[in-house]
CSV table of C-alpha atoms in Angstrom, one decimal:
chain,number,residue,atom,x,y,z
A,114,UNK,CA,3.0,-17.0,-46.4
A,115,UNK,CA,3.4,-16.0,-42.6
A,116,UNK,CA,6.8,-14.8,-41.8
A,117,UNK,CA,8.7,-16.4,-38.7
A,118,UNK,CA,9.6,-13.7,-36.3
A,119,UNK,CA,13.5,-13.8,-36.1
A,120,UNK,CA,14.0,-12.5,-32.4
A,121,UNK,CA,12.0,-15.5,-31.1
A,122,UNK,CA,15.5,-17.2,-31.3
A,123,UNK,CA,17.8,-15.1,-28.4
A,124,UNK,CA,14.7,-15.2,-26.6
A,125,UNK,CA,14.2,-19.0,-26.7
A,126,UNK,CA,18.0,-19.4,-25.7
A,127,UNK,CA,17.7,-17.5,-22.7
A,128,UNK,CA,14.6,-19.8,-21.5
A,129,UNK,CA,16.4,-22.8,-22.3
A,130,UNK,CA,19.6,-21.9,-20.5
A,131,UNK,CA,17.1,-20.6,-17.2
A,132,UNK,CA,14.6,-23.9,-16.9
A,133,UNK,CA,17.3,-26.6,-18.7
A,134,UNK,CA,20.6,-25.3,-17.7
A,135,UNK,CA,20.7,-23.6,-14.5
A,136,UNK,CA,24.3,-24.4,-13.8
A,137,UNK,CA,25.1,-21.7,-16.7
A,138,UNK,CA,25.7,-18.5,-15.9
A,139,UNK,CA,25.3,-15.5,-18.1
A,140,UNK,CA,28.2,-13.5,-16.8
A,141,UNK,CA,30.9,-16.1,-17.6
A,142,UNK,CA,33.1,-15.3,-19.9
A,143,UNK,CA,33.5,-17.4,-23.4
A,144,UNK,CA,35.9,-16.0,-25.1
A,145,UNK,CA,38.9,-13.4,-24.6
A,146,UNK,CA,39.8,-11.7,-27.3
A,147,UNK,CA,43.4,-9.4,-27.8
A,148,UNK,CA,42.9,-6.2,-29.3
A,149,UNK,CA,45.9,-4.5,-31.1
A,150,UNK,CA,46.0,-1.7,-28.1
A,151,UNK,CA,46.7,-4.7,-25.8
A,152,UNK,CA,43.2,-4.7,-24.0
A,153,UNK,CA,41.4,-7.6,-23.6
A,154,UNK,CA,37.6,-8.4,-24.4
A,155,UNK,CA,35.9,-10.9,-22.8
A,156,UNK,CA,32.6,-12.1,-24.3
A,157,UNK,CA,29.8,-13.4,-22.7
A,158,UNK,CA,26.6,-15.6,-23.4
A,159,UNK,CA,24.9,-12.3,-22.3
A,160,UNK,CA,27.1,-10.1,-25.0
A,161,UNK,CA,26.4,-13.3,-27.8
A,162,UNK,CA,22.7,-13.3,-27.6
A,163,UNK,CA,22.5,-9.4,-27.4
A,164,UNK,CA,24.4,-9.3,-30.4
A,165,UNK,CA,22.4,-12.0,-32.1
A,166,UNK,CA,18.8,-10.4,-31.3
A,167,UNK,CA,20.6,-6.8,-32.8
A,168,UNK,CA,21.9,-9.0,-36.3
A,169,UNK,CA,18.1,-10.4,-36.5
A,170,UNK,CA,16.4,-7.4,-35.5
A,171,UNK,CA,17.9,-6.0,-38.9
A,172,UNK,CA,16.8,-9.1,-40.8
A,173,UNK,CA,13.9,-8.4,-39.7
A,174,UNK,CA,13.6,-4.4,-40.9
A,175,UNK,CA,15.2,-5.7,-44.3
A,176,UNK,CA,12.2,-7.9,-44.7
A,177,UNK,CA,9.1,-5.8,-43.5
A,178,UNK,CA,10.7,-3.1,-46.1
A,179,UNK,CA,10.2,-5.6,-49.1
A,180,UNK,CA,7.1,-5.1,-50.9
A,181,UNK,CA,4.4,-7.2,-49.7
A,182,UNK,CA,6.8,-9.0,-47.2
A,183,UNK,CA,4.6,-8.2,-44.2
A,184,UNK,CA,1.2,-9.0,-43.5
A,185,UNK,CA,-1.3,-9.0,-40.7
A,186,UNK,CA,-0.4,-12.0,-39.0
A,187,UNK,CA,3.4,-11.1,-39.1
A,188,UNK,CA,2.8,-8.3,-36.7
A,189,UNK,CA,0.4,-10.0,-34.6
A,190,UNK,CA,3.3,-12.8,-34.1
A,191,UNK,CA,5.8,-10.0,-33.3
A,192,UNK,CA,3.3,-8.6,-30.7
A,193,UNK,CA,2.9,-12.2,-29.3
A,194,UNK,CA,6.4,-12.3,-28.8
A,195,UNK,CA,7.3,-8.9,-27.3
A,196,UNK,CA,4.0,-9.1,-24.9
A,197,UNK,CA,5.3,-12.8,-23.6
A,198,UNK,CA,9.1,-11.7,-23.4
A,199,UNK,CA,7.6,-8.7,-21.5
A,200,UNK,CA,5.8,-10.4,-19.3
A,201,UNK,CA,8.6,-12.8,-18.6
A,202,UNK,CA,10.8,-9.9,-17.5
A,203,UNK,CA,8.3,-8.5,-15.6
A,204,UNK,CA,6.7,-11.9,-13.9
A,205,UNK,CA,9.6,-14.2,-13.3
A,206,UNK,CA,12.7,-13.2,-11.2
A,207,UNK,CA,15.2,-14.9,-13.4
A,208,UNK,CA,13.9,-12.7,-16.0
A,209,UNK,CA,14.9,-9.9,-14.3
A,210,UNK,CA,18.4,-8.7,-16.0
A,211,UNK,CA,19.5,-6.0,-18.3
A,212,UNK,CA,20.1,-9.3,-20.8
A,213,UNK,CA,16.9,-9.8,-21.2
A,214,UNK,CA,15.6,-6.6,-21.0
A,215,UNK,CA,17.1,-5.8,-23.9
A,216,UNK,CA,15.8,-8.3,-25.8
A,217,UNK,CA,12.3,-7.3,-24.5
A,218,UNK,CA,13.3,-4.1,-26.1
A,219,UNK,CA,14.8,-5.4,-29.4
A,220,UNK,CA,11.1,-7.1,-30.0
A,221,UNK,CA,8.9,-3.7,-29.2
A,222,UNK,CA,11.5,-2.2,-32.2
A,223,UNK,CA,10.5,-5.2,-34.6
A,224,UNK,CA,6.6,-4.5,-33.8
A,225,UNK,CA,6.7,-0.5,-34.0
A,226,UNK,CA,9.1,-0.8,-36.8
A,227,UNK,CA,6.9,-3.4,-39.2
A,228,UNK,CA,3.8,-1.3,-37.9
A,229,UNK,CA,5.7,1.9,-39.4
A,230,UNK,CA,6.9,0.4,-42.5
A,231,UNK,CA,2.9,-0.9,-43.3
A,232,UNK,CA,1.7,2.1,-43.0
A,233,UNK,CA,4.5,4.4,-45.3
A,234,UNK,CA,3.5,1.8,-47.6
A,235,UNK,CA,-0.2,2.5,-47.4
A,236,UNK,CA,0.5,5.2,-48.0
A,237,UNK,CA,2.6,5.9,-51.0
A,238,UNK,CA,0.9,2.8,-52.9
A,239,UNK,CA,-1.9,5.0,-53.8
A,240,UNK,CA,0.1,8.0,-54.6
A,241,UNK,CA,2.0,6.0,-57.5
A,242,UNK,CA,-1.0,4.4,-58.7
A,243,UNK,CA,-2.6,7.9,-58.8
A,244,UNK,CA,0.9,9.1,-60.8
A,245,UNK,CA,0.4,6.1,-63.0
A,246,UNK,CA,-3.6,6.7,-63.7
A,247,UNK,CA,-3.2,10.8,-64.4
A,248,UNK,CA,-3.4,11.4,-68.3
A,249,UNK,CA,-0.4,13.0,-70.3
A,250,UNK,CA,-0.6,16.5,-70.2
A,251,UNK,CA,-2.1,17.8,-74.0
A,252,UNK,CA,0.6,19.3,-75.7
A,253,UNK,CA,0.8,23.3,-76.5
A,254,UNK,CA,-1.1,24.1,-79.6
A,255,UNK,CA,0.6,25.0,-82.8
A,256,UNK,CA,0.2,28.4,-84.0
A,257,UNK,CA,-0.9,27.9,-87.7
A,258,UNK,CA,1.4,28.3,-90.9
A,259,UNK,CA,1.4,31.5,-92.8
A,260,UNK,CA,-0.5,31.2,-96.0
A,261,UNK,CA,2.1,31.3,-98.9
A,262,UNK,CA,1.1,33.2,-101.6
A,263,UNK,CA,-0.7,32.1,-104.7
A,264,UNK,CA,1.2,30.8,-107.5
A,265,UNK,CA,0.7,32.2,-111.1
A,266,UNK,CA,-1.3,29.3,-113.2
A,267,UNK,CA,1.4,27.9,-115.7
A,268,UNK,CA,1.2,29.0,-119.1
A,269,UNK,CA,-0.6,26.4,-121.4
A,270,UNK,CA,1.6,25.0,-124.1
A,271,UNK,CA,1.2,26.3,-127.5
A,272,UNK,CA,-0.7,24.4,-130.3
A,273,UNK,CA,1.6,23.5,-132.9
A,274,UNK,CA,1.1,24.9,-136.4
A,275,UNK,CA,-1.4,23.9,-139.2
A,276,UNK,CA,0.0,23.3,-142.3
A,277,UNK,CA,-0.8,25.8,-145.0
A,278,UNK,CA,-2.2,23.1,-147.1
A,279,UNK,CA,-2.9,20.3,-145.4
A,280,UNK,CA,-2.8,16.9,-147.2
A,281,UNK,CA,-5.8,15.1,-147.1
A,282,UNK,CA,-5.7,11.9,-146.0
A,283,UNK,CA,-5.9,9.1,-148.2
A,284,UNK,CA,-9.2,7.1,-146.4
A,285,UNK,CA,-11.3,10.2,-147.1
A,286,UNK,CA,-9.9,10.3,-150.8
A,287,UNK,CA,-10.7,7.0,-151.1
A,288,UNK,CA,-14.1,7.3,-149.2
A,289,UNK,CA,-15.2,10.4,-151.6
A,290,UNK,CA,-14.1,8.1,-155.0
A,291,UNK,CA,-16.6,5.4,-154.1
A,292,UNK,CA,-19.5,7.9,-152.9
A,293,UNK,CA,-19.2,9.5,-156.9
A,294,UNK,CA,-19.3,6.0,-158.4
A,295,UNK,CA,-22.0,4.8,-156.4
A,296,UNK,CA,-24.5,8.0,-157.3
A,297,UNK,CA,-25.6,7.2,-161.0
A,298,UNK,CA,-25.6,10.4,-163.7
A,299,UNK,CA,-28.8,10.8,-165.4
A,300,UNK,CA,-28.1,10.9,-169.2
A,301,UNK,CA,-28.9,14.5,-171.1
A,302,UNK,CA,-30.3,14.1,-174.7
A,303,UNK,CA,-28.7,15.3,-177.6
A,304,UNK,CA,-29.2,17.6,-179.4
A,305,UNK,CA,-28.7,17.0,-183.5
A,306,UNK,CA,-27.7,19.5,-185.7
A,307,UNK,CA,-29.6,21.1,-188.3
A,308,UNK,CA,-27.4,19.4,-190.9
A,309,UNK,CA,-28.1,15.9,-189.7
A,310,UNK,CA,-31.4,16.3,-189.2
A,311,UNK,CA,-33.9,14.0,-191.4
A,312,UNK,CA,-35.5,16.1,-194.1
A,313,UNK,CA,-39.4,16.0,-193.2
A,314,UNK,CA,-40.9,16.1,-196.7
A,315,UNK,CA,-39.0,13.1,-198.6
A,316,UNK,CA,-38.5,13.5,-202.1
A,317,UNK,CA,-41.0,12.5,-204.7
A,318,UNK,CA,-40.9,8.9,-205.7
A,319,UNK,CA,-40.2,8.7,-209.6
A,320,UNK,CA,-43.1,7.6,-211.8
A,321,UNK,CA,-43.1,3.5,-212.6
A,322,UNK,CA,-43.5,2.6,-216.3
C-alpha cells in the first residue's frame, strides 16, 4: 500500500494561499500569545505552517522506521514532492521566502531520511536471518566416568539338608507293590522225604484159595 507523503500538506497551503488568496499575507500576525515573563508572541501563518511541516516531518521518520512501512514508490513520491517544491522556490517569485524555503528543506530531510532508513534495514535484515540460520554451538564433551571396581559375585545360598533317612514316598511304594504282583513266581517242586516216599517193590499179594 503506497504511503501518502505527509509534507505535501504545508506545501499545498502555501500554493493555495499564493494563486487563491492573494489578499493574505504571511507575515500577519494570528495570534498573540502572553508568556509568564510578560513578552508577547505573535504567531503567524508563516510560523503555523513551519510548525506543521516540522510535526509531519516526524510522522513521517516514525513511519519509514516501521518494518516494511516504506517502499519504492514512497520515496519516489517524496522526491516528486521535494523536486516540485524546489523548483517552485527557485522558478516563481512568490516562492521566494525563507517560509517556503524551509519547507523545500523539511521535504529533502523526508527523502534522505526514508532513503537512510531503507538501507539500515537492508542491511541488518540479513544479519538476523544469518543469526537465526547459524546452528547451536555442540556442547563440550564429557570426560568419561571412572570405572568402579568390580563387585565380588554373591555367595550362592546353601542347599538345605538331606534327611538321614529319607522317607520314601508313597507313589513309588505303591508303584513297586503292583510291579511284584504283576511278575508271576515260577513254582519249585518238592522234594518228598524218604519216609513218604512209595515203597517201589509192593508187597506180595497173599495166595487165593
Amino acid at each position: 500500500m503506497v504511503g501518502f507523503p505527509l509534507l505535501l500538506i504545508p506545501l499545498a497551503v502555501y500554493n493555495i494561499i499564493v494563486f487563491l488568496m492573494p489578499g493574505v499575507s504571511l507575515a500577519d500576525p494570528l495570534l498573540t500569545v502572553t508568556l509568564v515573563s510578560g513578552a508577547e508572541w505573535r504567531i503567524t501563518l508563516s510560523d503555523v505552517l513551519l510548525a506543521l511541516g516540522i510535526l509531519l516531518l516526524l510522522l513521517e521518520v516514525i513511519k519509514g522506521a516501521r518494518p516494511g512501512a516504506k517502499f519504492v514508490m514512497d520515496h519516489l513520491l517524496s522526491l516528486i514532492v521535494f523536486g516540485a517544491a524546489a523548483a517552485e522556490f527557485v522558478l516563481w517569485p512568490k516562492f521566494g521566502t525563507s517560509t517556503y524555503g524551509l519547507l523545500t528543506l523539511l521535504a529533502l530531510v523526508d527523502f534522505i531520511s526514508g532513503i537512510a532508513l531503507r538501507t539500515r534495514r537492508a542491511t541488518v535484515a540479513p544479519a538476523r536471518r544469518a543469526q537465526q540460520v547459524e546452528p547451536e554451538p555442540a556442547p563440550p564433551p564429557q570426560a568419561a566416568p571412572a570405572p568402579q571396581p568390580a563387585s565380588a559375585p554373591a555367595p550362592l545360598p546353601a542347599a538345605p539338608p538331606t534327611p538321614a533317612n529319607p522317607v520314601p514316598p508313597a507313589a513309588s511304594v505303591a508303584e513297586s507293590v503292583l510291579l511284584d504282583h504283576s511278575k508271576p513266581t515260577q513254582a519249585q517242586p518238592a522234594v518228598a522225604s524218604p519216609d513218604l516216599q512209595p515203597d517201589r517193590n509192593p508187597p506180595p499179594e497173599p495166595e487165593r484159595r
